[in-house]
mmCIF file of C-alpha atoms in Angstrom:
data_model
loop_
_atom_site.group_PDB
_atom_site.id
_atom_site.type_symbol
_atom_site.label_atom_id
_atom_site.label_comp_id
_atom_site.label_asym_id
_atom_site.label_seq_id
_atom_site.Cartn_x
_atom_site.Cartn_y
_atom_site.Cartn_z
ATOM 1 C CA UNK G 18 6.756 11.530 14.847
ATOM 2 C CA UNK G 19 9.995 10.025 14.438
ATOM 3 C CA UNK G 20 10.981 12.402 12.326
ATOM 4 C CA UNK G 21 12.270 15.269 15.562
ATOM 5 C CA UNK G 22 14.732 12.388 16.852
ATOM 6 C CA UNK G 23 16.540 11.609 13.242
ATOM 7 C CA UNK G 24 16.499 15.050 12.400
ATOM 8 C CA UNK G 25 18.445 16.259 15.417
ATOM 9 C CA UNK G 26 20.547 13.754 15.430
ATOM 10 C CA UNK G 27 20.077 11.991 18.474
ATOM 11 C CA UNK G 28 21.419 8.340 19.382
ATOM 12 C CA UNK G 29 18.909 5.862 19.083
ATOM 13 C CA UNK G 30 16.499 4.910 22.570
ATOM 14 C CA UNK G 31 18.626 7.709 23.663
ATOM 15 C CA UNK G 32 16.738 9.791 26.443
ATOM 16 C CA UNK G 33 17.085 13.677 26.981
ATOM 17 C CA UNK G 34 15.476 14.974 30.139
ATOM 18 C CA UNK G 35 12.109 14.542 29.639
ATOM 19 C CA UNK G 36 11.829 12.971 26.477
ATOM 20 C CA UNK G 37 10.904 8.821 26.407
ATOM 21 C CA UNK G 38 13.091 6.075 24.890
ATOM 22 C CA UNK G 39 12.084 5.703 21.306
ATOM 23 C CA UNK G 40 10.766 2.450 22.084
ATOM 24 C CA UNK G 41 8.520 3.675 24.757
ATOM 25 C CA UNK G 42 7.114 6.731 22.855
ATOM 26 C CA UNK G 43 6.496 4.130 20.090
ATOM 27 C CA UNK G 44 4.363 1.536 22.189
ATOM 28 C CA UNK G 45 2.685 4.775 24.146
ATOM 29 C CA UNK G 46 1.720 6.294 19.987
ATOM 30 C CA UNK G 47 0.572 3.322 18.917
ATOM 31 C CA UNK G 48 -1.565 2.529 22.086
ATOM 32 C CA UNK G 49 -3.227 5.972 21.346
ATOM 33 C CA UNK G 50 -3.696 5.778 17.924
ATOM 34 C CA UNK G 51 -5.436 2.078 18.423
ATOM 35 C CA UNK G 52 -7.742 3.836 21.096
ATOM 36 C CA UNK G 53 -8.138 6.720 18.895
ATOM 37 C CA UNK G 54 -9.619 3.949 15.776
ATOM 38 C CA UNK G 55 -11.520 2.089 18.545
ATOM 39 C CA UNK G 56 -13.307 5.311 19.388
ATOM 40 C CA UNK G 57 -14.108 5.999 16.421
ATOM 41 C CA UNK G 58 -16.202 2.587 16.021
ATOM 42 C CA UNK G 59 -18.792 3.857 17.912
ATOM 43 C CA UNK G 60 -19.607 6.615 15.312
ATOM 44 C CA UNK G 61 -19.428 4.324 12.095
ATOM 45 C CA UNK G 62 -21.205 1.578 14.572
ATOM 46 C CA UNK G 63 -24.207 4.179 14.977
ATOM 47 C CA UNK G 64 -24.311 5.030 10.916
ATOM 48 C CA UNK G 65 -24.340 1.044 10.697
ATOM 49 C CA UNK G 66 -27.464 0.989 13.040
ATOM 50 C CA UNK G 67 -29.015 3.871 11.209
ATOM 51 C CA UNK G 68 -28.886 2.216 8.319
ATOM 52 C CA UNK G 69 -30.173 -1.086 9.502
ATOM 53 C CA UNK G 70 -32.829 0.503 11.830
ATOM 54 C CA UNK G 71 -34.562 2.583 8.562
ATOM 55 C CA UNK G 72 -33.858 0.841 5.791
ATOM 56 C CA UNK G 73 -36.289 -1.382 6.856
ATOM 57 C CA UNK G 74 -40.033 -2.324 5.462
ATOM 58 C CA UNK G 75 -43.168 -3.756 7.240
ATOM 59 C CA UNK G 76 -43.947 -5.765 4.713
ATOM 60 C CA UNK G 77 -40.391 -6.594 2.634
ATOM 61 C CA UNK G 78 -37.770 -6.538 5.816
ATOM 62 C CA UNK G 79 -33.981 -5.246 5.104
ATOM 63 C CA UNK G 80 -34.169 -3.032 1.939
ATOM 64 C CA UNK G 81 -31.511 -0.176 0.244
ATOM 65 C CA UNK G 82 -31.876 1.993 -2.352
ATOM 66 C CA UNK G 83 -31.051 1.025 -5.977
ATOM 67 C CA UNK G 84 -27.347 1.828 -6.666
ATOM 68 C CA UNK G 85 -25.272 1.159 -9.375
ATOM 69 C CA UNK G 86 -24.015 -1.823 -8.034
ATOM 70 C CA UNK G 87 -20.436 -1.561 -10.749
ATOM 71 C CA UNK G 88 -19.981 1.729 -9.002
ATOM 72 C CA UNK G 89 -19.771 0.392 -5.802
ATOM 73 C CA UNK G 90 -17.744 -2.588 -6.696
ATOM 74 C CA UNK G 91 -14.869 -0.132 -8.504
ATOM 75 C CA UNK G 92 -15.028 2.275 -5.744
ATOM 76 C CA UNK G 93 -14.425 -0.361 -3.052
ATOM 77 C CA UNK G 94 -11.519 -1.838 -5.390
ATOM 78 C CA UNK G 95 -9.730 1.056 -5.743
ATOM 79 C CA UNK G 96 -9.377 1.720 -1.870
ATOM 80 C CA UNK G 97 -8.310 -1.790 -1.506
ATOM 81 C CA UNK G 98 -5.895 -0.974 -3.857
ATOM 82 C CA UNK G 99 -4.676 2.121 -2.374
ATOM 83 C CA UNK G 100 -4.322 0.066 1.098
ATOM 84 C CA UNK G 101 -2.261 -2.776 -0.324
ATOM 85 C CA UNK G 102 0.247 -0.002 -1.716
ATOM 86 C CA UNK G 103 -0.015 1.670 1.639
ATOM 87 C CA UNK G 104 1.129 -1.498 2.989
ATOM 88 C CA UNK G 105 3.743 -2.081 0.525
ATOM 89 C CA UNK G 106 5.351 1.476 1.274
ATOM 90 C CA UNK G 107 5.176 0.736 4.881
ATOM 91 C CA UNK G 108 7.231 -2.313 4.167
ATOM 92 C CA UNK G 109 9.417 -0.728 1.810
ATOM 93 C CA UNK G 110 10.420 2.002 4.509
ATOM 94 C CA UNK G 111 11.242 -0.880 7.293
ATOM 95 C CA UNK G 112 13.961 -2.040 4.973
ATOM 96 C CA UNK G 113 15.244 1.412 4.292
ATOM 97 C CA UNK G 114 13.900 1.283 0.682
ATOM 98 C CA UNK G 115 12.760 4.995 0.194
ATOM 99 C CA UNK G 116 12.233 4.927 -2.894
ATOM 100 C CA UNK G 117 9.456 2.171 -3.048
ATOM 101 C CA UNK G 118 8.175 4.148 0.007
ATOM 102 C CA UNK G 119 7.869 7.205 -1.233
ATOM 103 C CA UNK G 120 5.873 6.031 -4.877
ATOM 104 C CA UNK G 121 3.779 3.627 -3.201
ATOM 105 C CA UNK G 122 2.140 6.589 -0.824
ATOM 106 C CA UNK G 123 1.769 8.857 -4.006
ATOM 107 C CA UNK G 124 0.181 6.412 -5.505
ATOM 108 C CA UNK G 125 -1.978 5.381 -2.514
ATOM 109 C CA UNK G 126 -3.080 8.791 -1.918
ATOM 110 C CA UNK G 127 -3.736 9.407 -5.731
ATOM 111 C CA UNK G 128 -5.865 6.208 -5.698
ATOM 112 C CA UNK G 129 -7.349 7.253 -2.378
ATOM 113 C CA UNK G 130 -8.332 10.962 -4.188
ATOM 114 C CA UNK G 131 -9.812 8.509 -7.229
ATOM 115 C CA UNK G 132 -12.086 6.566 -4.468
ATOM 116 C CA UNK G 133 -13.220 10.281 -3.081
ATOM 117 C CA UNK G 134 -14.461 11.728 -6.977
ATOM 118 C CA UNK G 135 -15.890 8.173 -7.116
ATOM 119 C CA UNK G 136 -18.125 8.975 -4.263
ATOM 120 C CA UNK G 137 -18.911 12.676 -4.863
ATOM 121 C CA UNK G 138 -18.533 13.102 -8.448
ATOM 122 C CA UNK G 139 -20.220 9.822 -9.356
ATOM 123 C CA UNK G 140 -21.847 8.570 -6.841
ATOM 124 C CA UNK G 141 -23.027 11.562 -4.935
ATOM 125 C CA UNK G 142 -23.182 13.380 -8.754
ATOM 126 C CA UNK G 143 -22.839 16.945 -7.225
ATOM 127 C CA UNK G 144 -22.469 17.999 -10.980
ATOM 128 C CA UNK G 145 -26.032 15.948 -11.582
ATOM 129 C CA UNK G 146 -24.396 14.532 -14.475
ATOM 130 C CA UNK G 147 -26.008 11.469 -16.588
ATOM 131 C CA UNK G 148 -24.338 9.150 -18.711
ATOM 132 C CA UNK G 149 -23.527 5.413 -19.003
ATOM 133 C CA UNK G 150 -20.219 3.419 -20.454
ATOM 134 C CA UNK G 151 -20.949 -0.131 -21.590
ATOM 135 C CA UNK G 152 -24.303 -0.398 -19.960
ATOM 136 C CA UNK G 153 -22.558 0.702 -16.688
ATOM 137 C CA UNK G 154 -24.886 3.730 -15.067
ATOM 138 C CA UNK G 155 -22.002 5.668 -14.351
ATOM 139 C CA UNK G 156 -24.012 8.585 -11.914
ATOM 140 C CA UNK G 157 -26.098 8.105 -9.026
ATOM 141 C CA UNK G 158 -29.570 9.390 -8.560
ATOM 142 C CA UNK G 159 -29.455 9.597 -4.729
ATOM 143 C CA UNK G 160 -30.396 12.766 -3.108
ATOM 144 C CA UNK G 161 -29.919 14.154 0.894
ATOM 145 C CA UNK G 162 -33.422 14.622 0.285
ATOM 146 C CA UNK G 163 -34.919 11.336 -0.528
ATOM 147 C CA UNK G 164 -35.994 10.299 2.695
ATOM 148 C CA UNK G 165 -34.170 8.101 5.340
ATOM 149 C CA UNK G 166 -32.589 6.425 1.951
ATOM 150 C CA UNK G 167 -31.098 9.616 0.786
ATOM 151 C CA UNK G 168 -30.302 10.765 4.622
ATOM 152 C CA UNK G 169 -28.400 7.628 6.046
ATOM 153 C CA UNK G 170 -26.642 7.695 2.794
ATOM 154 C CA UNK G 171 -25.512 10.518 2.354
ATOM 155 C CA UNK G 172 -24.954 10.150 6.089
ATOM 156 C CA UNK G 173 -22.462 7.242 5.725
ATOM 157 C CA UNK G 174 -20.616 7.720 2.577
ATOM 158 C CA UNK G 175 -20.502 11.717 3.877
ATOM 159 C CA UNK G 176 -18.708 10.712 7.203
ATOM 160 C CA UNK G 177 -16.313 8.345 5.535
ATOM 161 C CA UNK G 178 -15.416 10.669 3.121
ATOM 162 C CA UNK G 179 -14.547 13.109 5.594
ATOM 163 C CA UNK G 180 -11.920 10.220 6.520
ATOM 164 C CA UNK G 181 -10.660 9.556 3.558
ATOM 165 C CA UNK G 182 -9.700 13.247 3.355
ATOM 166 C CA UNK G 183 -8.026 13.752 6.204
ATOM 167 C CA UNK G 184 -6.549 10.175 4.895
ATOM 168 C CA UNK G 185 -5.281 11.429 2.094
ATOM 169 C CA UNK G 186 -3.519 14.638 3.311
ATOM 170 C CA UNK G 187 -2.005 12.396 6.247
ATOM 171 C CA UNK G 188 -0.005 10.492 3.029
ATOM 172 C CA UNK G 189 0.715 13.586 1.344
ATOM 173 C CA UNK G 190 2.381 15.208 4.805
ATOM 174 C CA UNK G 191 4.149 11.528 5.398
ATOM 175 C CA UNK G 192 5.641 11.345 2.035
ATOM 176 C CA UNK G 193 6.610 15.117 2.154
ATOM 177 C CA UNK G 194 8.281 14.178 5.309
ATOM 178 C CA UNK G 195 9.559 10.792 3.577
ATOM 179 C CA UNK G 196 10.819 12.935 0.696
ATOM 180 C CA UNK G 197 13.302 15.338 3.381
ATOM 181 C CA UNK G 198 14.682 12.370 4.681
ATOM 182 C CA UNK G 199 12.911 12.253 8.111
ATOM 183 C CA UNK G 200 12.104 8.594 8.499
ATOM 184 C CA UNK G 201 14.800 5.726 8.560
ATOM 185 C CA UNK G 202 14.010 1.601 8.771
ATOM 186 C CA UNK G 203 14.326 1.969 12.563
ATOM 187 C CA UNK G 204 12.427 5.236 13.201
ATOM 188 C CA UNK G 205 9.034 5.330 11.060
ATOM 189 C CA UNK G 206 6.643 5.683 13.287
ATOM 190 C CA UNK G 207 5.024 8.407 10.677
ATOM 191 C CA UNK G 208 4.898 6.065 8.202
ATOM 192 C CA UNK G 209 3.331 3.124 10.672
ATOM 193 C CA UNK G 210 0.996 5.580 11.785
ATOM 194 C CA UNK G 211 -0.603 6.782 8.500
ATOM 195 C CA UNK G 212 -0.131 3.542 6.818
ATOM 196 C CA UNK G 213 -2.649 2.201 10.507
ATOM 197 C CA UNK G 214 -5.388 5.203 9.965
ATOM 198 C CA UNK G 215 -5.558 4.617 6.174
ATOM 199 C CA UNK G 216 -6.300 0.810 6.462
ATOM 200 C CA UNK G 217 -8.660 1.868 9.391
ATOM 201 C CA UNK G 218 -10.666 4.241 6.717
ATOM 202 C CA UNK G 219 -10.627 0.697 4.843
ATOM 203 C CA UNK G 220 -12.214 -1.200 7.134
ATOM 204 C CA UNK G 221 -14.624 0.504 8.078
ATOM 205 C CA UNK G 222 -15.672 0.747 3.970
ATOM 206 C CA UNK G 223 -15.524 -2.890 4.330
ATOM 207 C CA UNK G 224 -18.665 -2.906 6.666
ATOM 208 C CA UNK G 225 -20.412 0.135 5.042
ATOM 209 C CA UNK G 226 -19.975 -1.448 0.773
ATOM 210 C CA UNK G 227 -22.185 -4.525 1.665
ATOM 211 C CA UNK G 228 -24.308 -2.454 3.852
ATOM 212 C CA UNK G 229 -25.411 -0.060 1.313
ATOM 213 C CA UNK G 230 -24.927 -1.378 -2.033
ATOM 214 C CA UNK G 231 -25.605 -5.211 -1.479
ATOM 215 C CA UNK G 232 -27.710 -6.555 1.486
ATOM 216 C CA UNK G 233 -31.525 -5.752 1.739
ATOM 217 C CA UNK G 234 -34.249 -5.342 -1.213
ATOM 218 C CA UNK G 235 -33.668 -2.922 -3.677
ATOM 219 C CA UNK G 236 -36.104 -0.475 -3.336
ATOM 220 C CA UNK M 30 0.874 -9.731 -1.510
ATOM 221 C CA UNK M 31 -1.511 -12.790 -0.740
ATOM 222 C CA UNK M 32 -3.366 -10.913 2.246
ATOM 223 C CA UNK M 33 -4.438 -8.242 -0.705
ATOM 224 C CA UNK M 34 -5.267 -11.478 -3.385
ATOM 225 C CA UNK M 35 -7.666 -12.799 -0.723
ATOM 226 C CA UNK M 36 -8.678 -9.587 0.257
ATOM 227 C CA UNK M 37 -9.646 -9.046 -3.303
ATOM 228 C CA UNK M 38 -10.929 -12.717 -4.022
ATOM 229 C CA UNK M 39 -13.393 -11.995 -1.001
ATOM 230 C CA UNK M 40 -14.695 -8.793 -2.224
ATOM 231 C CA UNK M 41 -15.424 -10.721 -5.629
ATOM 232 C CA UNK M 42 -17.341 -13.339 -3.441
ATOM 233 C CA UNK M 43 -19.242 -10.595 -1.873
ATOM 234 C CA UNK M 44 -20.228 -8.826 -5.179
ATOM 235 C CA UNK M 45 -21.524 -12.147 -6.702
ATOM 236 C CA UNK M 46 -23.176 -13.044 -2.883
ATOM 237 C CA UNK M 47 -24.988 -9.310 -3.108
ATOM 238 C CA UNK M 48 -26.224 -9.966 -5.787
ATOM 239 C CA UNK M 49 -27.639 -13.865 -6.506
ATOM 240 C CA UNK M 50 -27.650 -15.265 -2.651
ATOM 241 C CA UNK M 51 -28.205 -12.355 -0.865
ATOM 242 C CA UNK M 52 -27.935 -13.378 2.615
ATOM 243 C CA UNK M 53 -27.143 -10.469 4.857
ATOM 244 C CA UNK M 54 -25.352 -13.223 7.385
ATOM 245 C CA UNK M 55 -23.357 -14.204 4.884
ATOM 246 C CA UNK M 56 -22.598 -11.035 3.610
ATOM 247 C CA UNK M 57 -21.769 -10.046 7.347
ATOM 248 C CA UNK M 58 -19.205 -12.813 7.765
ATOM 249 C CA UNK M 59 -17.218 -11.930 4.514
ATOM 250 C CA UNK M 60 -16.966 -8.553 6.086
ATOM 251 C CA UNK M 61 -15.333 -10.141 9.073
ATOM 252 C CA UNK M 62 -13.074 -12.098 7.497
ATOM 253 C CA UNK M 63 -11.672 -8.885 5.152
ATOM 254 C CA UNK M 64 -11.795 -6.490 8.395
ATOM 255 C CA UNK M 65 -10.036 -9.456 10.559
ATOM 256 C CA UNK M 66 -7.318 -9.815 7.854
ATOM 257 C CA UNK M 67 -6.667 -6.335 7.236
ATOM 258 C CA UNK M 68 -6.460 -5.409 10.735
ATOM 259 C CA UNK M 69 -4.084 -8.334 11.511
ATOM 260 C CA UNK M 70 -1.672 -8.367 8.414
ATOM 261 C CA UNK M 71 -2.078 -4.419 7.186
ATOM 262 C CA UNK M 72 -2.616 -2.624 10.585
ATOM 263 C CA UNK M 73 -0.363 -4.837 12.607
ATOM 264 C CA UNK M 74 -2.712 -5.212 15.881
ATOM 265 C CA UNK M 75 -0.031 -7.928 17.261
ATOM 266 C CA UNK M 76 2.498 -5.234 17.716
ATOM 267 C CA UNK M 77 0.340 -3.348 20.112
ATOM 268 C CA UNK M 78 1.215 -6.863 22.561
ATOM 269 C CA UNK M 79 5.056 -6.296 22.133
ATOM 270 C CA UNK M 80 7.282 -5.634 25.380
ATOM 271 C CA UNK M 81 10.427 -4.351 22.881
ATOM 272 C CA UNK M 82 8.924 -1.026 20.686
ATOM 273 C CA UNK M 83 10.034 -1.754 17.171
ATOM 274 C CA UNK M 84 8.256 -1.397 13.796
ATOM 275 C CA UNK M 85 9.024 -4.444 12.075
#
């Protein structure tokens, strides 16, 4: 990260012995953070399959369990929400505005911790709560055990979890990095770099939210 | 700010397509056009085309 150069108080694009120019460590990061995200499409590719390959009737053609479709729609709003203040802190550090920075990636990451309970708490309903707000079902009845519905979906959801996660600490370790001082409006590459994997988690959410909540047959 | 209005505007779109149109191509192509806009104005894919290595 660009936080070892500013720290030790280099020059800028200044090269010591075996170190890079900034600029070329930054186009080498971001080449293999891009390859890193376009490996990864492969694994949510294969979920998508799954899910299309066995939630899948003789007689009724694309179907997908019943879901409390308001659930789905709030938990896919608040991760767009945490990725547009992702964005705005990226922004906010390229013009040396800290401050904006360093509350929009709290508040990412606290939205991106909301979109997680939404998921296991509700969703998932580990607890095996029950209870409904406005005629909103507010907990799933999903289990790992219901067949391929249950298994691809817990599957899915499971494995993007598991991103959003690691997601969420990758904020938490920029901003505490943020919060020393390490990054500067020339030298974020930190900042780029979370603020890239965090809108990654996003897109792929964008594929999996129509995939299981709205296309196919309710079954 | 607009990427994340029509970003938003789109997911409405897909909510109300789920639900009373239900056409899975349809559905598909929304997707595109939120994962195509995201990548390009959130994640920045241009940049990876630059010669000079700078974050803005």
């Amino acid at each position: 990260m660009s936080a070892t150069t500013v720290e030790h108080g280099h020059a800028p694009d200044e090269a010591h012995g075996h170190e890079l120019p900034y600029a070329a460590q930054l186009r080498s990061n971001r080449l293999g953070l891009w390859l890193f995200c376009f490996s990864e499409i492969f694994l949510f590719a294969a979920l998508l399959a799954a899910r299309f390959a066995l939630w899948n009737e003789p007689n009724v053609g694309i179907t997908r369990p019943e879901l409390s479709q308001e659930l789905g729609l709030i938990t896919t709003s608040v991760l767009l929400i945490s990725s547009y203040f992702v964005f705005r802190g990226e922004t906010a550090m390229e013009h040396g505005d800290r401050k904006t920075f360093l509350s929009s990636f709290m508040l990412a990451s606290l939205l991106g911790a909301l979109f997680f309970i939404g998921v296991v708490v509700f969703e998932w309903n580990v607890f095996g709560l029950e209870g409904s707000l406005g005629g909103i079902e507010l907990f799933g009845h999903l289990r790992p055990t219901d067949g391929v519905y249950g298994g691809v979906f817990f599957a899915m959801t499971g494995m993007h979890s598991i991103h959003v996660v690691t997601g969420i600490i990758l904020l938490l370790v920029v901003w505490n990095n943020g919060r020393k001082g390490s990054f500067s409006a020339e030298k974020h590459w930190g900042v780029e770099a979370a603020a890239i994997y965090w809108h990654y988690v996003d897109v792929v959410w964008v594929f999996f939210y129509p995939a299981l909540y709205l296309i196919g047959t309710a079954v | 700010m607009w990427v994340f209005i029509a970003l938003a505007v789109l997911t409405i779109i897909e909510y109300f397509a789920g639900i009373y149109v239900q056409s899975p191509v349809l559905l598909f192509i929304l997707a595109l056009i939120k994962a195509a806009l995201i990548v390009q104005f959130f994640m920045h894919i241009y940049r990876l085309w630059r010669e000079e290595g700078s974050h803005a």
